């Protein structure tokens, strides 16, 4: 049975052990989970790839269109700083 409830909980446990100056030891199962999380974290899709994935036109854009490029830029910004997704100016709110 795992000793963590979720990935954030696991991260907190690892941080706590590291902060205490102790060596972090992971079971093979947890190490695989951490490796998968690191791979996902380090994934930084290119704007053209995102644009191709989100394109809603029937023919799919051969070159990213303005709309798809805009969405791709927003997604890239969220990858860089997830908190931005909750900022009013990020959503185009001009209040
Ligand atoms: Zn498009």
Coordinates of N, CA and C and ligand atoms in Angstrom, one line a residue:
X1 N 0.8 -1.2 0.0 CA 0.0 0.0 0.0 C 0.9 1.2 0.0
X2 N 0.5 2.2 -0.8 CA 1.3 3.5 -0.9 C 1.2 4.3 0.4
X3 N 2.3 5.0 0.7 CA 2.2 5.9 1.9 C 1.9 7.3 1.5
X4 N 1.5 7.6 0.3 CA 1.1 8.9 -0.1 C -0.3 8.8 -0.7
X5 N -1.0 9.9 -0.6 CA -2.4 10.0 -1.0 C -2.5 10.4 -2.5
X6 N -1.6 11.3 -2.9 CA -1.7 11.9 -4.2 C -0.3 12.3 -4.6
X7 N -0.1 12.8 -5.9 CA 1.2 13.3 -6.3 C 1.6 14.5 -5.5
X8 N 0.7 15.5 -5.3 CA 1.1 16.6 -4.4 C 1.5 16.2 -3.0
X9 N 0.8 15.2 -2.5 CA 1.2 14.7 -1.1 C 2.5 14.0 -1.2
X10 N 2.8 13.3 -2.2 CA 4.1 12.6 -2.4 C 5.2 13.7 -2.5
X11 N 4.9 14.7 -3.3 CA 5.9 15.8 -3.5 C 6.2 16.5 -2.1
X12 N 5.1 16.7 -1.3 CA 5.3 17.3 0.0 C 6.2 16.4 0.9
X13 N 6.0 15.1 0.8 CA 6.7 14.1 1.6 C 8.2 14.2 1.2
X14 N 8.5 14.2 -0.1 CA 9.8 14.2 -0.6 C 10.5 15.6 -0.2
X15 N 9.8 16.7 -0.4 CA 10.3 18.0 0.0 C 10.7 18.0 1.5
X16 N 9.8 17.4 2.3 CA 10.0 17.4 3.8 C 11.3 16.6 4.1
X17 N 11.4 15.5 3.5 CA 12.6 14.6 3.8 C 13.9 15.4 3.3
X18 N 13.8 16.0 2.1 CA 15.0 16.7 1.6 C 15.3 17.9 2.5
X19 N 14.2 18.6 2.9 CA 14.4 19.8 3.8 C 15.1 19.4 5.1
X20 N 14.8 18.2 5.6 CA 15.4 17.7 6.8 C 16.9 17.3 6.6
X21 N 17.3 17.4 5.3 CA 18.7 17.0 5.0 C 18.9 15.5 4.9
X22 N 17.8 14.8 4.8 CA 17.9 13.3 4.7 C 17.9 12.9 3.3
X23 N 18.4 11.7 3.1 CA 18.4 11.1 1.7 C 17.0 10.6 1.4
X24 N 16.5 10.8 0.2 CA 15.2 10.4 -0.2 C 15.3 9.0 -0.8
X25 N 14.6 8.1 -0.3 CA 14.6 6.7 -0.8 C 13.2 6.3 -1.3
X26 N 13.2 5.9 -2.6 CA 11.9 5.6 -3.2 C 11.8 4.1 -3.5
X27 N 10.6 3.6 -3.3 CA 10.4 2.2 -3.8 C 10.5 2.2 -5.3
X28 N 10.7 1.1 -6.0 CA 10.7 1.0 -7.4 C 9.3 1.6 -8.0
X29 N 8.3 1.2 -7.3 CA 6.9 1.7 -7.8 C 6.8 3.2 -7.7
X30 N 7.3 3.7 -6.6 CA 7.2 5.2 -6.5 C 8.2 5.9 -7.4
X31 N 9.4 5.3 -7.6 CA 10.4 5.9 -8.5 C 9.8 5.9 -9.9
X32 N 9.1 4.9 -10.3 CA 8.4 4.9 -11.7 C 7.4 6.0 -11.8
X33 N 6.6 6.2 -10.7 CA 5.6 7.3 -10.7 C 6.3 8.6 -10.8
X34 N 7.4 8.8 -10.0 CA 8.1 10.1 -10.0 C 8.7 10.3 -11.4
X35 N 9.3 9.3 -12.0 CA 9.8 9.4 -13.3 C 8.8 9.9 -14.3
X36 N 7.6 9.2 -14.2 CA 6.5 9.6 -15.2 C 6.1 11.0 -14.9
X37 N 6.0 11.5 -13.7 CA 5.6 12.8 -13.3 C 6.7 13.8 -13.9
X38 N 8.0 13.5 -13.7 CA 9.0 14.3 -14.2 C 9.0 14.5 -15.8
X39 N 8.7 13.3 -16.4 CA 8.5 13.4 -17.9 C 7.4 14.3 -18.3
X40 N 6.2 14.2 -17.6 CA 5.1 15.0 -17.9 C 5.4 16.5 -17.6
X41 N 6.1 16.7 -16.5 CA 6.5 18.1 -16.1 C 7.4 18.7 -17.2
X42 N 8.3 17.9 -17.7 CA 9.3 18.4 -18.6 C 8.8 18.5 -20.1
X43 N 7.6 18.0 -20.3 CA 7.0 18.1 -21.6 C 6.7 19.5 -21.9
X44 N 7.2 20.0 -23.0 CA 6.9 21.4 -23.3 C 6.6 21.4 -24.8
X45 N 5.3 21.1 -25.2 CA 5.0 21.0 -26.6 C 5.2 22.3 -27.3
X46 N 5.6 22.2 -28.6 CA 5.8 23.3 -29.4 C 4.5 23.9 -29.8
X47 N 4.5 25.2 -30.0 CA 3.2 25.9 -30.4 C 2.6 25.3 -31.6
X48 N 3.3 24.9 -32.6 CA 2.8 24.3 -33.8 C 2.1 23.0 -33.5
X49 N 2.6 22.2 -32.5 CA 2.0 20.9 -32.2 C 0.7 21.2 -31.5
X50 N 0.7 22.1 -30.5 CA -0.6 22.4 -29.8 C -1.6 22.9 -30.8
X51 N -1.2 23.8 -31.7 CA -2.1 24.4 -32.7 C -2.7 23.3 -33.5
X52 N -1.9 22.4 -34.0 CA -2.4 21.3 -34.8 C -3.4 20.4 -34.0
X53 N -3.2 20.2 -32.7 CA -4.1 19.4 -31.9 C -5.4 20.1 -31.6
X54 N -5.4 21.5 -31.5 CA -6.6 22.2 -31.1 C -7.4 22.7 -32.3
X55 N -6.8 22.6 -33.5 CA -7.5 23.2 -34.7 C -8.8 22.5 -34.9
X56 N -9.8 23.4 -35.0 CA -11.2 22.9 -35.2 C -11.7 23.0 -36.6
X57 N -10.9 23.5 -37.5 CA -11.3 23.6 -38.9 C -11.4 22.1 -39.5
X58 N -12.3 21.9 -40.4 CA -12.4 20.6 -41.0 C -11.2 20.1 -41.7
X59 N -10.5 21.0 -42.4 CA -9.3 20.6 -43.1 C -8.0 20.6 -42.2
X60 N -8.2 21.0 -41.0 CA -7.0 21.1 -40.1 C -6.0 22.1 -40.8
X61 N -5.5 23.0 -40.0 CA -4.6 24.0 -40.6 C -3.3 23.3 -41.0
X62 N -2.8 23.6 -42.3 CA -1.5 23.2 -42.7 C -0.5 24.1 -42.0
X63 N -0.8 25.4 -42.0 CA 0.0 26.3 -41.2 C -1.0 26.8 -40.1
X64 N -0.5 26.9 -38.9 CA -1.3 27.3 -37.8 C -2.1 28.6 -38.1
X65 N -3.4 28.6 -38.0 CA -4.2 29.8 -38.3 C -4.1 30.8 -37.0
X66 N -4.6 32.0 -37.2 CA -4.5 33.0 -36.1 C -5.1 32.4 -34.8
X67 N -6.3 31.9 -34.9 CA -7.1 31.3 -33.8 C -6.3 30.2 -33.1
X68 N -5.8 29.3 -33.9 CA -5.1 28.1 -33.3 C -3.8 28.6 -32.7
X69 N -3.1 29.5 -33.3 CA -1.8 30.0 -32.8 C -2.1 30.7 -31.4
X70 N -3.2 31.5 -31.3 CA -3.5 32.1 -30.1 C -3.8 31.1 -29.0
X71 N -4.5 30.1 -29.2 CA -4.8 29.1 -28.2 C -3.4 28.4 -27.8
X72 N -2.6 28.1 -28.8 CA -1.3 27.4 -28.6 C -0.5 28.3 -27.7
X73 N -0.5 29.6 -27.9 CA 0.3 30.5 -27.0 C -0.2 30.5 -25.6
X74 N -1.5 30.5 -25.5 CA -2.1 30.4 -24.1 C -1.7 29.2 -23.4
X75 N -1.8 28.0 -24.1 CA -1.5 26.7 -23.5 C 0.0 26.7 -23.1
X76 N 0.9 27.3 -23.9 CA 2.3 27.3 -23.6 C 2.5 28.2 -22.3
X77 N 1.8 29.3 -22.2 CA 1.9 30.1 -21.1 C 1.5 29.4 -19.8
X78 N 0.4 28.6 -19.9 CA 0.0 27.8 -18.8 C 1.0 26.8 -18.3
X79 N 1.7 26.2 -19.3 CA 2.7 25.2 -19.0 C 3.8 25.9 -18.2
X80 N 4.1 27.2 -18.6 CA 5.2 27.9 -17.9 C 4.8 28.4 -16.5
X81 N 3.5 28.8 -16.4 CA 3.1 29.3 -15.1 C 1.6 29.0 -15.0
X82 N 1.2 27.8 -14.4 CA -0.2 27.4 -14.3 C -1.0 28.5 -13.6
X83 N -0.5 29.3 -12.7 CA -1.3 30.3 -12.0 C -1.9 31.3 -13.0
X84 N -1.2 31.5 -14.1 CA -1.7 32.5 -15.0 C -3.1 32.2 -15.5
X85 N -3.5 30.9 -15.6 CA -4.8 30.5 -16.1 C -5.9 31.1 -15.2
X86 N -5.6 31.5 -14.0 CA -6.6 32.1 -13.1 C -6.6 33.6 -13.0
X87 N -5.7 34.2 -13.8 CA -5.5 35.7 -13.7 C -6.5 36.3 -14.7
X88 N -7.3 37.3 -14.2 CA -8.3 37.9 -15.1 C -7.7 38.4 -16.4
X89 N -6.5 39.0 -16.4 CA -6.0 39.6 -17.6 C -5.6 38.4 -18.6
X90 N -5.4 37.2 -18.1 CA -5.1 36.1 -19.0 C -6.3 35.7 -19.8
X91 N -7.5 35.9 -19.2 CA -8.7 35.5 -19.8 C -9.3 36.6 -20.7
X92 N -8.5 37.7 -20.9 CA -8.9 38.8 -21.7 C -9.9 39.7 -21.0
X93 N -10.0 39.5 -19.7 CA -10.9 40.4 -18.9 C -10.2 41.8 -18.7
X94 N -10.8 42.8 -19.3 CA -10.2 44.1 -19.3 C -10.7 45.0 -18.2
X95 N -11.4 44.5 -17.2 CA -12.0 45.3 -16.2 C -10.9 46.0 -15.4
Ligands
LIG1 ZN1 -6.6 26.3 -37.2

